């Protein structure tokens, strides 16, 4: 502190005083009125607004009321000292600058005043320049302080804002010192990785990096690399929770600090690198999912054909190197379309999933099972020695599927067929092998095999042929290329024809006469079975009408109906409609249905069968004993006839056990009052056995093959009797 001397004054007064002067309001507390007036005059002249009071109490009151910009106070006042005024003012929170003006020349009074917060001490008698200078300086100081305060407030606010922005940033933001130790990190670290700030401050950044990425991180963030470019980015996995195996993916960029200096603040000396780590986990996961979806079947979770082709490609490379063999199997669920129609898509999907699981149980480590499309699966098995192993595999799969599938309260029986193509014999490329396995499958199906077939060169492009056949089939239905053959069913006792079974053939313009086994599966696949079935019914009705006219009508005509056709909502209506159209008594018609029917919805089946029976139509179960051998349906449904499958009949000559089965079937049929027909009877021995067991009717080559209509007509005209076999 100084006692101002005139010669001490700087050449010009403080700068800000000019602006402050105009509006500055000064309060003078001075009991010497004359002195007060002269000070007022001086200051007013200098451009200040002034007010004067004569004692401390008035002074304090005015201070509180008017809040002047500056206080000039005498030390000796009548009611209190100037010091007391200053103290009281400060106690009231009044912060204006104070200049003590007094005659007191003691240093103690000055020091006390200054200690109490006075800014200056001006001695009486005053020198005008000194007073003016002190006032200007105090006001300038006051002004500076105010500016400083608002600046400080602004900085505070901006710092808060920055901190908020940094903490609210979606990214982890951090600062590293020159050795790579973390000196600052925002709150995101905790939110994203569950790591507390205090766990990493002062620790090396690598502490956060996943073990597998350490090397890459070290290389990317080496001082040399960082010196090369301003900013470095690398994708790293950062550990979530420092000691756990979990992690998230981040895109981490690091830059040497080029932050504006004033922002570097107190951590200035520690800030060498400024880093941002953006969490890209969701992105990576989405990518991984997309990749997964591109390679897997959504329904079963199995690899799809893309991934299968990749695996096969790899297996081929290995096989070429090791002279190994590879088998590609095209698997198809038999009659799955029926199941689909029966239980609906959603349930059928569940079934496919389960089929996938069951097949997988049969595989070895190196095998790949993929879902191709619909009910078609692809199977790759590398490394095997001989074909027998592949066949064993198919067998194992079918074995695994024998246990009925429980679905929607039903039990469903499924089996697969397989087309097999092998490397190197059947193809050298993935595509060729897949295609040839597919061809083998369809060729096998056309040939009626239900289990497996190996590709053969002769099959050539018969898959294309299949498509061609389907479109030809469509044409054939419209252009009457079909023909019904009739096979008699004969009563063993009397030898008389009790009925004829209508069996369809296709007069193919190029391929000749095709048996139903070659086109019925195609018709089912192409959804033409209803149209074809309707053609058969109409044709049979027409013929029967004709036979009535000729007076040679057999008591009964049997018509095979495919379950898929029966499924059609208006089947019964249309069927009965046709009978009416041709004026056929329903009891003259027997519908032959296979046991497959009973894997369907029993309520729907029951309704159809009862409705047919109610119209008087007869119902036979075809191929009895081969499929769904549950006897319970025989009581539940209105069934008139059982047809013992030919496979049982053919065993008669050979195997004793089958005798027991036939005996059982015959006794059941009789017990339930059902008519019994044995099919495929070819030998006298079979006939004799059946006769002895009390079987009612037989059908088979022994009596007659299925005949063209004209041939059958001459047989009917002649009248047929089987003669008892020679004893
Ligand atoms: P299916 O109903 O079991 O018909 C009997 C099959 O056995 C016929 O074959 C017949 O020619 C054959 N067969 C009859 N007696 C003997 C014999 O003594 N020995 C031998 N080895 N075979 C004999 P086909 O005509 O080839 O018919 C095959 C299957 O096609 C039929 O089996 C039937 O399920 C189906 N089918 C035939 N026509 C139709 C039809 O119009 N509609 C429907 N939905 N299916 C039909
Ligand atoms: Ca039949
Ligand atoms: Ca049959």
XYZ file of C-alpha atoms and ligand atoms in Angstrom:
775
model
C 0.000 0.000 0.000
C 1.061 3.439 -0.663
C 0.206 6.797 0.519
C -0.306 8.601 -2.676
C 2.032 11.422 -3.496
C 1.258 13.655 -6.413
C 4.524 12.708 -8.116
C 3.667 9.010 -7.843
C 0.750 9.317 -10.195
C 1.026 7.751 -13.597
C 0.744 10.032 -16.599
C -2.774 9.008 -17.427
C -5.564 7.697 -15.206
C -6.717 4.074 -15.593
C -8.426 3.441 -18.865
C -11.746 2.058 -17.831
C -12.464 5.024 -15.601
C -13.780 7.104 -18.473
C -16.622 4.774 -19.258
C -17.355 4.079 -15.609
C -17.349 7.792 -14.760
C -20.553 8.877 -16.415
C -22.823 6.616 -14.479
C -20.728 6.037 -11.392
C -22.516 6.988 -8.185
C -20.385 7.920 -5.226
C -21.401 8.189 -1.576
C -19.460 10.437 0.734
C -19.724 10.041 4.508
C -18.156 13.131 6.031
C -19.192 15.106 9.083
C -17.203 18.160 8.021
C -19.800 19.722 5.755
C -17.444 22.213 4.127
C -15.014 19.508 3.243
C -17.780 17.300 2.010
C -19.134 20.038 -0.230
C -15.767 20.770 -1.770
C -15.201 17.066 -2.471
C -18.649 16.838 -4.043
C -17.952 19.788 -6.207
C -14.655 18.356 -7.324
C -16.093 14.970 -8.146
C -19.246 16.289 -9.808
C -17.065 18.444 -11.907
C -15.109 15.365 -12.876
C -18.372 13.788 -14.092
C -19.420 11.590 -11.135
C -22.750 11.612 -9.429
C -22.341 12.165 -5.713
C -24.325 12.131 -2.513
C -23.083 13.062 0.958
C -24.248 12.150 4.461
C -22.872 13.300 7.784
C -22.783 10.262 10.045
C -22.198 6.521 10.004
C -25.798 5.370 10.516
C -27.180 7.538 7.734
C -24.289 6.356 5.624
C -25.080 2.695 6.145
C -28.734 3.265 5.446
C -28.005 5.086 2.213
C -25.482 2.463 1.200
C -28.051 -0.246 1.572
C -30.714 1.749 -0.205
C -28.794 3.123 -3.164
C -25.881 0.743 -3.541
C -23.397 3.251 -4.872
C -20.413 2.234 -6.971
C -17.911 3.712 -4.561
C -17.802 4.788 -0.925
C -15.660 7.643 0.385
C -15.646 7.529 4.138
C -14.043 9.606 6.876
C -12.420 7.757 9.772
C -13.729 10.028 12.460
C -17.471 10.296 12.412
C -19.695 11.549 15.184
C -21.493 8.244 15.824
C -18.886 5.619 14.826
C -15.534 5.216 13.168
C -15.064 4.807 9.439
C -13.695 1.337 10.173
C -16.948 0.386 11.816
C -18.865 1.642 8.818
C -16.751 -0.492 6.484
C -17.166 -3.572 8.655
C -20.939 -3.077 8.927
C -21.233 -2.565 5.190
C -19.273 -5.715 4.469
C -21.408 -7.581 6.983
C -24.426 -6.534 5.019
C -22.861 -7.992 1.907
C -22.125 -4.627 0.312
C -19.068 -5.069 -1.865
C -18.411 -1.681 -3.465
C -14.843 -0.373 -3.256
C -14.104 1.916 -0.364
C -11.694 4.852 -0.156
C -10.950 6.110 3.306
C -10.525 9.862 3.441
C -9.178 11.185 6.713
C -6.982 13.593 8.434
C -5.496 10.792 10.432
C -1.998 10.283 9.363
C -1.270 7.324 11.540
C -0.224 4.270 9.709
C -2.319 2.025 11.983
C -5.582 3.622 10.928
C -4.625 3.192 7.275
C -3.596 -0.439 7.702
C -6.756 -1.287 9.582
C -8.871 0.343 6.891
C -7.108 -1.559 4.173
C -7.324 -4.782 6.079
C -11.058 -4.239 6.385
C -11.186 -4.111 2.640
C -10.720 -0.451 1.805
C -9.004 0.017 -1.477
C -7.279 3.250 -0.826
C -6.487 5.781 1.841
C -6.484 9.440 0.940
C -5.145 11.867 3.376
C -6.686 15.246 4.265
C -6.191 17.814 3.185
C -6.696 16.250 -0.142
C -4.931 16.983 -3.343
C -7.655 17.002 -6.034
C -5.531 14.985 -8.498
C -4.825 12.341 -5.916
C -8.467 12.001 -4.968
C -9.564 11.862 -8.582
C -6.890 9.348 -9.373
C -7.844 7.127 -6.431
C -11.495 7.313 -7.343
C -10.813 6.487 -10.985
C -8.531 3.628 -10.017
C -11.035 2.180 -7.572
C -13.804 2.367 -10.115
C -11.601 0.805 -12.782
C -10.699 -1.952 -10.394
C -14.346 -2.437 -9.607
C -15.119 -2.639 -13.258
C -12.348 -5.153 -13.871
C -13.536 -7.270 -11.028
C -17.018 -7.286 -12.410
C -15.791 -8.250 -15.835
C -13.636 -10.900 -14.319
C -16.545 -12.249 -12.383
C -18.803 -12.515 -15.392
C -15.925 -13.991 -17.373
C -15.382 -16.505 -14.634
C -19.067 -17.312 -14.559
C -19.004 -17.735 -18.304
C -16.000 -20.042 -18.107
C -17.629 -22.003 -15.325
C -20.732 -22.360 -17.390
C -18.816 -23.311 -20.480
C -16.726 -25.801 -18.569
C -19.865 -27.354 -17.197
C -21.276 -27.428 -20.691
C -18.152 -29.074 -22.067
C -18.046 -31.578 -19.314
C -21.691 -32.279 -19.912
C -21.060 -32.695 -23.615
C -18.091 -34.940 -22.995
C -19.951 -37.040 -20.485
C -23.106 -37.135 -22.531
C -21.175 -38.000 -25.677
C -22.077 -41.444 -26.943
C -18.381 -42.260 -27.108
C -15.745 -43.017 -24.546
C -13.479 -39.961 -24.534
C -10.080 -40.202 -22.925
C -6.731 -38.511 -22.643
C -3.418 -40.342 -22.469
C -0.091 -39.086 -21.287
C 3.036 -39.605 -23.326
C 3.529 -43.122 -21.987
C 0.002 -44.162 -22.863
C -1.378 -43.919 -19.339
C -4.925 -42.692 -18.970
C -5.155 -39.268 -17.409
C -8.771 -38.576 -18.133
C -11.778 -40.598 -19.182
C -15.441 -39.674 -19.327
C -18.360 -41.456 -17.717
C -19.168 -43.516 -20.782
C -16.418 -45.912 -19.859
C -18.402 -46.927 -16.855
C -21.684 -47.075 -18.680
C -20.394 -49.109 -21.602
C -17.791 -51.310 -19.975
C -18.644 -51.227 -16.299
C -15.182 -49.908 -15.466
C -14.807 -47.157 -12.879
C -12.757 -44.099 -13.683
C -10.541 -44.665 -10.675
C -9.715 -48.185 -11.845
C -7.989 -46.874 -14.938
C -6.705 -43.397 -14.209
C -2.926 -43.642 -14.168
C -3.055 -47.102 -15.795
C -1.906 -47.911 -19.300
C -4.601 -47.863 -21.965
C -3.767 -51.446 -22.921
C -5.358 -52.515 -19.654
C -8.710 -52.018 -21.383
C -7.836 -53.887 -24.548
C -8.989 -57.459 -25.075
C -6.126 -59.968 -24.914
C -6.490 -60.966 -28.548
C -6.177 -57.391 -29.734
C -3.183 -56.351 -27.647
C -0.679 -56.812 -30.429
C -2.652 -54.853 -32.975
C -3.299 -52.067 -30.501
C 0.348 -51.789 -29.619
C 1.338 -51.613 -33.249
C -1.350 -49.137 -34.283
C -0.667 -46.824 -31.389
C 3.091 -47.012 -31.388
C 4.682 -43.572 -31.124
C 6.114 -44.003 -34.612
C 2.734 -44.755 -36.141
C 1.125 -41.886 -34.330
C 3.796 -39.548 -35.558
C 3.027 -40.546 -39.143
C -0.515 -39.240 -39.274
C -2.555 -36.872 -37.230
C -5.199 -39.349 -36.233
C -5.279 -43.120 -36.013
C -8.290 -45.352 -35.984
C -8.444 -49.019 -35.294
C -11.177 -51.391 -34.353
C -10.507 -53.038 -31.018
C -12.347 -55.116 -28.546
C -12.335 -53.505 -25.109
C -12.899 -55.639 -22.084
C -16.160 -55.160 -20.271
C -15.261 -55.330 -16.614
C -11.509 -55.462 -16.495
C -11.156 -59.086 -15.538
C -14.033 -60.671 -17.379
C -13.957 -62.420 -20.681
C -16.731 -60.189 -22.034
C -15.986 -57.411 -24.459
C -17.537 -54.885 -26.768
C -16.341 -53.693 -30.135
C -14.991 -50.186 -30.392
C -13.622 -48.032 -33.096
C -10.797 -46.299 -31.255
C -9.166 -43.193 -32.689
C -6.214 -41.556 -31.130
C -4.616 -38.228 -32.000
C -1.624 -36.415 -30.650
C -3.011 -33.537 -28.628
C -3.546 -30.433 -30.635
C -6.181 -29.133 -28.312
C -6.512 -25.385 -27.909
C -4.197 -24.535 -25.063
C -6.649 -22.812 -22.813
C -8.752 -25.952 -22.808
C -5.905 -28.192 -21.846
C -6.132 -26.594 -18.415
C -4.563 -28.246 -15.453
C -3.983 -31.592 -17.143
C -1.936 -29.787 -19.755
C 1.316 -31.497 -18.955
C -0.315 -34.977 -18.976
C -2.240 -34.643 -22.212
C -0.355 -36.199 -25.055
C -3.031 -38.075 -26.868
C -6.656 -37.428 -27.182
C -8.811 -40.474 -27.852
C -12.338 -41.340 -28.778
C -13.680 -44.882 -28.613
C -16.957 -45.420 -30.374
C -18.989 -48.471 -29.447
C -19.687 -50.334 -32.685
C -20.879 -53.527 -31.009
C -24.430 -53.244 -32.266
C -23.106 -52.688 -35.742
C -20.765 -55.669 -35.533
C -23.485 -57.842 -34.064
C -25.846 -56.806 -36.827
C -23.137 -57.639 -39.343
C -22.486 -60.965 -37.711
C -26.209 -61.664 -37.733
C -26.465 -60.713 -41.376
C -23.567 -63.001 -42.144
C -25.187 -65.757 -40.115
C -28.498 -65.222 -41.865
C -26.817 -65.228 -45.237
C -25.411 -68.639 -44.415
C -28.098 -70.274 -42.348
C -31.628 -71.353 -42.742
C -33.874 -69.261 -40.529
C -36.245 -72.065 -39.698
C -33.924 -74.854 -38.663
C -30.761 -72.901 -37.895
C -28.925 -75.339 -40.146
C -26.441 -74.123 -42.754
C -28.159 -73.099 -45.972
C -27.124 -74.028 -49.470
C -24.533 -71.208 -49.653
C -22.663 -72.412 -46.628
C -23.132 -75.987 -47.770
C -21.517 -75.138 -51.086
C -18.610 -73.521 -49.208
C -18.122 -76.568 -47.033
C -18.358 -78.822 -50.044
C -15.819 -76.665 -51.882
C -13.374 -77.041 -49.004
C -14.003 -80.758 -48.725
C -13.322 -81.098 -52.456
C -9.971 -79.350 -52.149
C -9.004 -81.741 -49.386
C -10.298 -84.780 -51.197
C -8.308 -83.861 -54.298
C -5.195 -83.515 -52.199
C -5.713 -86.774 -50.297
C -7.428 -88.748 -53.031
C -10.412 -88.960 -50.700
C -14.040 -89.573 -51.518
C -17.039 -87.432 -50.745
C -20.720 -88.248 -50.749
C -23.382 -85.629 -51.313
C -26.853 -86.715 -50.293
C -29.998 -84.991 -51.356
C -32.599 -85.900 -48.754
C -36.296 -85.488 -49.196
C -39.086 -86.250 -46.776
C -41.523 -88.677 -48.279
C -45.062 -87.356 -48.670
C -44.286 -84.258 -46.699
C -46.677 -82.257 -48.793
C -49.538 -84.253 -47.289
C -48.312 -83.616 -43.825
C -48.059 -79.945 -44.656
C -51.615 -79.828 -45.936
C -52.757 -81.759 -42.949
C -51.244 -79.933 -40.039
C -50.665 -76.519 -41.581
C -47.471 -74.639 -42.299
C -46.648 -73.531 -38.790
C -46.812 -77.040 -37.368
C -45.077 -78.466 -40.411
C -42.241 -76.012 -39.772
C -41.871 -77.347 -36.256
C -41.719 -80.803 -37.693
C -38.976 -79.818 -40.137
C -36.968 -78.388 -37.275
C -37.263 -81.641 -35.403
C -36.376 -83.643 -38.484
C -33.220 -81.518 -38.811
C -32.344 -82.257 -35.204
C -32.920 -85.962 -35.561
C -30.850 -86.236 -38.719
C -28.038 -84.386 -37.003
C -27.921 -87.031 -34.316
C -26.819 -89.523 -36.960
C -23.890 -87.485 -38.237
C -20.190 -87.527 -37.577
C -18.075 -84.497 -36.769
C -17.038 -83.655 -40.314
C -20.488 -84.006 -41.870
C -22.536 -80.992 -42.880
C -26.302 -81.008 -42.911
C -28.009 -78.115 -44.667
C -31.575 -77.265 -45.449
C -31.927 -76.776 -49.154
C -35.519 -75.702 -49.508
C -38.884 -76.894 -48.215
C -38.540 -80.480 -47.070
C -35.262 -80.996 -48.891
C -31.998 -81.327 -47.020
C -28.443 -81.625 -48.234
C -25.897 -83.747 -46.501
C -22.176 -83.764 -47.062
C -20.099 -86.599 -45.742
C -16.408 -86.542 -46.519
C -13.885 -89.231 -45.711
C -15.433 -92.644 -46.066
C -14.110 -95.845 -47.520
C -16.974 -97.556 -49.295
C -20.530 -96.919 -50.366
C -21.876 -99.243 -47.714
C -21.068 -96.583 -45.128
C -23.222 -94.051 -46.952
C -26.076 -96.522 -47.148
C -25.659 -97.253 -43.446
C -25.993 -93.545 -42.829
C -29.246 -93.347 -44.789
C -30.464 -96.362 -42.879
C -29.477 -94.769 -39.566
C -31.354 -91.607 -40.470
C -34.487 -93.519 -41.384
C -34.121 -95.458 -38.174
C -33.932 -92.214 -36.235
C -37.133 -91.080 -37.957
C -39.132 -94.248 -37.262
C -40.204 -93.017 -33.856
C -43.432 -91.132 -34.734
C -43.338 -87.353 -34.464
C -45.748 -86.000 -31.917
C -47.278 -82.870 -33.223
C -50.515 -81.125 -32.331
C -51.759 -84.204 -30.565
C -51.105 -86.431 -33.549
C -48.421 -88.923 -34.174
C -46.905 -88.546 -37.586
C -44.725 -91.050 -39.386
C -41.975 -89.713 -41.588
C -39.283 -91.241 -43.721
C -36.726 -89.889 -46.121
C -35.535 -90.711 -49.582
C -31.982 -89.979 -50.584
C -30.294 -89.237 -53.884
C -26.567 -89.788 -53.672
C -23.752 -88.410 -55.789
C -20.135 -89.187 -55.073
C -16.850 -87.503 -55.738
C -14.990 -88.290 -57.911
C -17.250 -90.737 -59.800
C -20.348 -88.557 -60.196
C -18.959 -85.076 -60.435
C -15.909 -82.984 -59.738
C -17.481 -79.696 -58.734
C -19.789 -78.745 -55.898
C -22.552 -77.746 -58.285
C -22.335 -80.929 -60.319
C -22.458 -83.089 -57.199
C -25.462 -81.262 -55.778
C -27.274 -81.373 -59.092
C -26.549 -85.040 -59.624
C -27.641 -85.958 -56.103
C -30.881 -84.122 -56.830
C -31.336 -85.962 -60.110
C -30.650 -89.286 -58.396
C -33.307 -88.482 -55.810
C -36.001 -87.752 -58.359
C -35.030 -90.606 -60.531
C -35.292 -92.902 -57.549
C -38.714 -91.529 -56.772
C -39.985 -92.002 -60.280
C -38.782 -95.563 -60.123
C -40.786 -95.936 -56.925
C -37.825 -96.483 -54.650
C -38.442 -94.872 -51.356
C -35.086 -95.062 -49.722
C -32.049 -94.212 -51.778
C -30.533 -94.176 -55.220
C -27.082 -93.427 -56.485
C -26.565 -91.131 -59.411
C -25.989 -92.804 -62.744
C -24.824 -91.143 -65.911
C -27.918 -92.443 -67.755
C -30.097 -90.377 -65.475
C -28.598 -87.471 -67.336
C -30.746 -84.488 -67.002
C -33.819 -86.393 -65.965
C -34.559 -83.696 -63.414
C -35.310 -81.373 -66.276
C -37.335 -84.164 -67.726
C -39.365 -84.190 -64.560
C -40.340 -80.564 -64.993
C -41.185 -81.283 -68.576
C -43.327 -84.234 -67.496
C -45.215 -82.057 -65.075
C -46.198 -79.608 -67.741
C -47.074 -82.494 -70.045
C -49.198 -83.934 -67.281
C -51.164 -80.736 -67.154
C -51.723 -80.994 -70.862
C -52.579 -84.698 -70.641
C -55.409 -84.085 -68.173
C -57.007 -81.635 -70.544
C -56.479 -83.856 -73.556
C -57.596 -87.246 -72.257
C -54.267 -88.985 -72.527
C -55.193 -91.241 -69.620
C -56.807 -94.583 -69.707
C -58.338 -96.769 -67.033
C -57.427 -100.436 -66.833
C -59.571 -102.748 -64.788
C -58.540 -105.671 -62.649
C -61.180 -108.124 -61.489
C -61.771 -109.003 -57.847
C -63.092 -112.486 -57.573
C -65.004 -114.352 -54.870
C -62.978 -117.424 -53.913
C -65.997 -119.538 -53.044
C -68.071 -118.992 -56.191
C -65.364 -117.883 -58.597
C -67.556 -114.954 -59.626
C -66.382 -111.416 -60.338
C -67.499 -109.331 -57.387
C -65.831 -106.150 -58.511
C -63.218 -104.501 -60.687
C -60.528 -102.071 -59.569
C -59.896 -99.130 -61.851
C -56.162 -98.484 -62.337
C -55.011 -95.470 -64.260
C -52.381 -95.413 -67.032
C -50.935 -92.554 -69.029
C -50.735 -92.972 -72.785
C -47.763 -90.706 -73.185
C -47.356 -89.623 -76.825
C -43.596 -90.307 -76.762
C -42.905 -92.480 -73.750
C -45.731 -94.934 -74.322
C -47.919 -96.394 -71.599
C -46.761 -95.149 -68.193
C -47.745 -96.908 -64.965
C -49.184 -94.722 -62.183
C -45.983 -94.996 -60.147
C -44.267 -92.834 -62.741
C -46.619 -89.937 -62.746
C -48.751 -89.961 -59.605
C -45.932 -88.563 -57.428
C -45.433 -85.850 -60.037
C -49.116 -85.070 -60.081
C -49.101 -84.785 -56.299
C -46.126 -82.509 -56.410
C -47.666 -80.306 -59.080
C -50.999 -80.254 -57.261
C -52.732 -81.969 -60.148
C -53.923 -84.985 -58.221
C -57.414 -83.517 -57.770
C -57.864 -82.929 -61.492
C -56.469 -86.321 -62.336
C -58.591 -88.010 -59.657
C -61.682 -86.344 -60.958
C -60.886 -87.544 -64.453
C -60.595 -91.106 -63.071
C -63.925 -90.938 -61.223
C -65.742 -89.532 -64.222
C -64.213 -92.077 -66.528
C -65.052 -94.988 -64.217
C -68.636 -93.745 -63.862
C -68.998 -93.408 -67.615
C -67.743 -96.958 -68.147
C -69.994 -98.399 -65.504
C -72.969 -96.602 -67.000
C -72.003 -98.178 -70.300
C -71.733 -101.636 -68.752
C -75.194 -101.239 -67.309
C -76.388 -100.488 -70.767
C -74.724 -103.652 -72.026
C -76.013 -105.643 -69.076
C -72.544 -106.763 -68.048
C -71.945 -104.487 -65.078
C -70.005 -106.101 -62.218
C -71.549 -105.576 -58.791
C -68.850 -103.061 -57.826
C -66.179 -100.761 -59.220
C -63.275 -99.835 -56.971
C -61.661 -96.433 -57.425
C -58.378 -95.427 -55.824
C -58.495 -92.040 -54.187
C -55.341 -90.276 -53.147
C -55.466 -88.741 -49.660
C -54.508 -85.392 -51.109
C -57.585 -85.512 -53.303
C -59.801 -86.506 -50.405
C -58.455 -83.480 -48.548
C -60.096 -81.101 -50.955
C -62.918 -79.342 -49.175
C -65.639 -80.168 -51.694
C -64.430 -83.703 -52.434
C -67.541 -85.521 -51.205
C -69.881 -83.089 -52.910
C -68.177 -83.421 -56.247
C -67.834 -87.178 -55.912
C -71.492 -87.663 -55.174
C -72.320 -85.120 -57.860
C -70.577 -87.273 -60.470
C -72.408 -90.388 -59.292
C -75.677 -88.544 -59.736
C -74.645 -87.211 -63.115
C -74.088 -90.757 -64.369
C -76.958 -92.171 -62.336
C -74.806 -94.596 -60.457
C -76.043 -96.098 -57.264
C -73.378 -95.196 -54.649
C -73.273 -98.740 -53.260
C -71.809 -99.811 -56.618
C -68.679 -97.790 -55.935
C -65.936 -98.688 -53.515
C -63.390 -96.042 -52.653
C -59.897 -97.445 -51.964
C -57.887 -95.443 -49.466
C -54.486 -96.228 -48.015
C -53.710 -96.213 -44.321
C -51.596 -93.109 -44.877
C -54.806 -91.271 -44.527
C -54.790 -91.818 -40.817
C -51.793 -89.662 -40.121
C -54.138 -86.842 -41.015
C -56.538 -84.955 -38.814
C -58.823 -87.788 -37.628
C -61.784 -85.439 -37.281
C -61.610 -84.265 -40.865
C -61.020 -87.789 -42.148
C -63.889 -89.142 -40.053
C -66.207 -86.461 -41.332
C -65.393 -87.215 -44.982
C -65.649 -90.972 -44.566
C -68.920 -90.775 -42.667
C -70.320 -88.441 -45.237
C -69.291 -90.771 -48.082
C -70.691 -93.776 -46.224
C -73.889 -91.886 -45.483
C -74.344 -91.473 -49.217
C -73.973 -95.240 -49.504
C -70.447 -95.324 -50.941
C -68.343 -98.320 -49.858
C -64.951 -97.783 -48.320
C -61.917 -100.071 -48.559
C -58.572 -99.832 -46.852
C -55.864 -100.479 -49.424
C -52.450 -102.030 -48.743
C -53.677 -102.988 -45.301
C -50.944 -103.776 -42.808
C -48.145 -101.815 -44.438
C -48.399 -98.345 -43.047
C -50.192 -97.104 -40.035
C -51.219 -100.362 -38.520
C -53.534 -99.193 -35.856
C -56.611 -101.280 -35.599
C -58.483 -98.655 -33.649
C -59.515 -96.777 -36.771
C -61.237 -99.874 -38.089
C -63.849 -99.409 -35.399
C -63.987 -95.641 -35.558
C -64.478 -95.251 -39.278
C -67.173 -96.648 -41.538
C -65.061 -99.216 -43.351
C -66.439 -102.093 -45.431
C -63.433 -103.822 -46.916
C -59.834 -104.610 -46.041
C -57.354 -105.286 -48.822
C -54.479 -107.423 -47.557
C -51.329 -106.011 -49.095
C -49.618 -108.118 -51.728
C -46.380 -108.161 -49.780
C -48.057 -110.410 -47.191
C -49.541 -112.597 -49.885
C -46.181 -113.044 -51.591
C -44.609 -114.209 -48.359
C -47.069 -117.050 -48.087
C -44.890 -119.365 -50.133
C -41.805 -118.533 -48.197
C -42.071 -117.449 -44.671
C -44.091 -119.089 -41.978
C -44.342 -115.963 -39.822
C -46.419 -114.134 -42.438
C -48.983 -116.823 -42.203
C -49.628 -115.722 -38.666
C -50.097 -112.129 -39.795
C -52.528 -113.072 -42.522
C -54.428 -115.305 -40.138
C -54.652 -112.447 -37.671
C -55.836 -109.999 -40.330
C -58.452 -112.416 -41.556
C -59.792 -113.063 -38.094
C -59.909 -109.363 -37.279
C -61.763 -108.616 -40.507
C -64.272 -111.340 -39.808
C -64.600 -110.263 -36.214
C -65.497 -106.778 -37.365
C -67.710 -108.045 -40.142
C -65.496 -106.641 -42.896
C -65.141 -107.950 -46.418
C -61.622 -109.160 -47.149
C -59.717 -109.005 -50.432
C -56.199 -110.393 -50.892
C -54.237 -108.559 -53.576
C -51.359 -109.678 -55.753
C -52.289 -113.333 -55.718
C -50.036 -114.976 -58.254
C -49.779 -118.650 -57.296
C -52.070 -121.530 -56.582
C -50.369 -122.039 -53.251
C -51.292 -118.514 -52.203
C -54.828 -119.044 -53.372
C -55.139 -122.293 -51.473
C -53.814 -120.870 -48.260
C -56.154 -117.860 -48.492
C -59.093 -120.088 -49.233
C -58.321 -122.284 -46.233
C -58.104 -119.282 -43.979
C -61.526 -118.153 -45.086
C -60.470 -115.102 -47.136
C -63.415 -113.799 -49.180
C -61.998 -112.419 -52.400
C -58.780 -112.364 -54.339
C -57.260 -110.080 -56.953
C -54.043 -110.739 -58.819
C -52.255 -111.986 -61.901
C -53.366 -115.530 -61.101
C -56.847 -114.442 -62.146
C -56.087 -111.564 -64.424
C -53.777 -108.647 -64.947
C -55.394 -105.214 -65.100
C -57.108 -105.132 -68.486
C -58.102 -102.575 -71.024
C -61.789 -101.849 -70.919
C -62.615 -103.878 -74.039
C -60.650 -106.887 -72.797
C -62.417 -106.770 -69.472
C -65.769 -106.465 -71.224
C -65.230 -109.727 -73.090
C -64.225 -111.379 -69.828
C -67.362 -110.043 -68.162
C -69.466 -111.231 -71.067
C -67.967 -114.700 -70.830
C -68.460 -114.707 -67.094
C -65.486 -115.775 -65.022
C -65.123 -118.571 -62.580
C -61.997 -119.621 -60.811
C -61.758 -123.278 -60.533
C -60.648 -124.708 -57.281
C -56.959 -125.356 -57.433
C -56.013 -128.954 -57.993
C -55.577 -130.825 -54.707
P -52.768 -100.524 -55.706
O -54.025 -99.784 -55.438
O -52.243 -101.370 -54.620
O -53.013 -101.345 -56.985
C -52.562 -102.615 -57.183
C -51.330 -102.605 -57.952
O -50.787 -103.894 -57.953
C -51.535 -102.236 -59.407
O -50.406 -101.577 -59.898
C -51.680 -103.593 -60.060
O -51.349 -103.581 -61.431
C -50.684 -104.382 -59.275
N -51.021 -105.818 -59.249
C -52.266 -106.372 -59.210
N -52.168 -107.716 -59.135
C -50.836 -108.025 -59.125
C -50.085 -109.244 -59.074
O -50.609 -110.343 -59.013
N -48.744 -109.138 -59.057
C -48.120 -107.960 -59.142
N -46.803 -107.948 -59.144
N -48.783 -106.776 -59.202
C -50.136 -106.818 -59.198
P -50.512 -100.314 -60.731
O -51.654 -100.374 -61.665
O -49.170 -100.036 -61.273
O -50.883 -99.213 -59.666
C -49.979 -98.878 -58.693
C -50.611 -98.014 -57.679
O -50.989 -96.766 -58.213
C -51.884 -98.564 -57.108
O -51.613 -99.510 -56.138
C -52.563 -97.347 -56.590
O -52.073 -97.065 -55.297
C -52.127 -96.307 -57.541
N -53.185 -96.027 -58.508
C -53.521 -96.680 -59.619
N -54.543 -96.063 -60.234
C -54.879 -95.030 -59.470
C -55.889 -94.007 -59.582
O -56.707 -93.971 -60.504
N -55.933 -93.088 -58.612
C -55.057 -93.120 -57.580
N -55.140 -92.175 -56.647
N -54.121 -94.031 -57.426
C -54.030 -94.996 -58.388
Ca -55.998 -100.076 -54.931
Ca -53.062 -102.207 -52.979
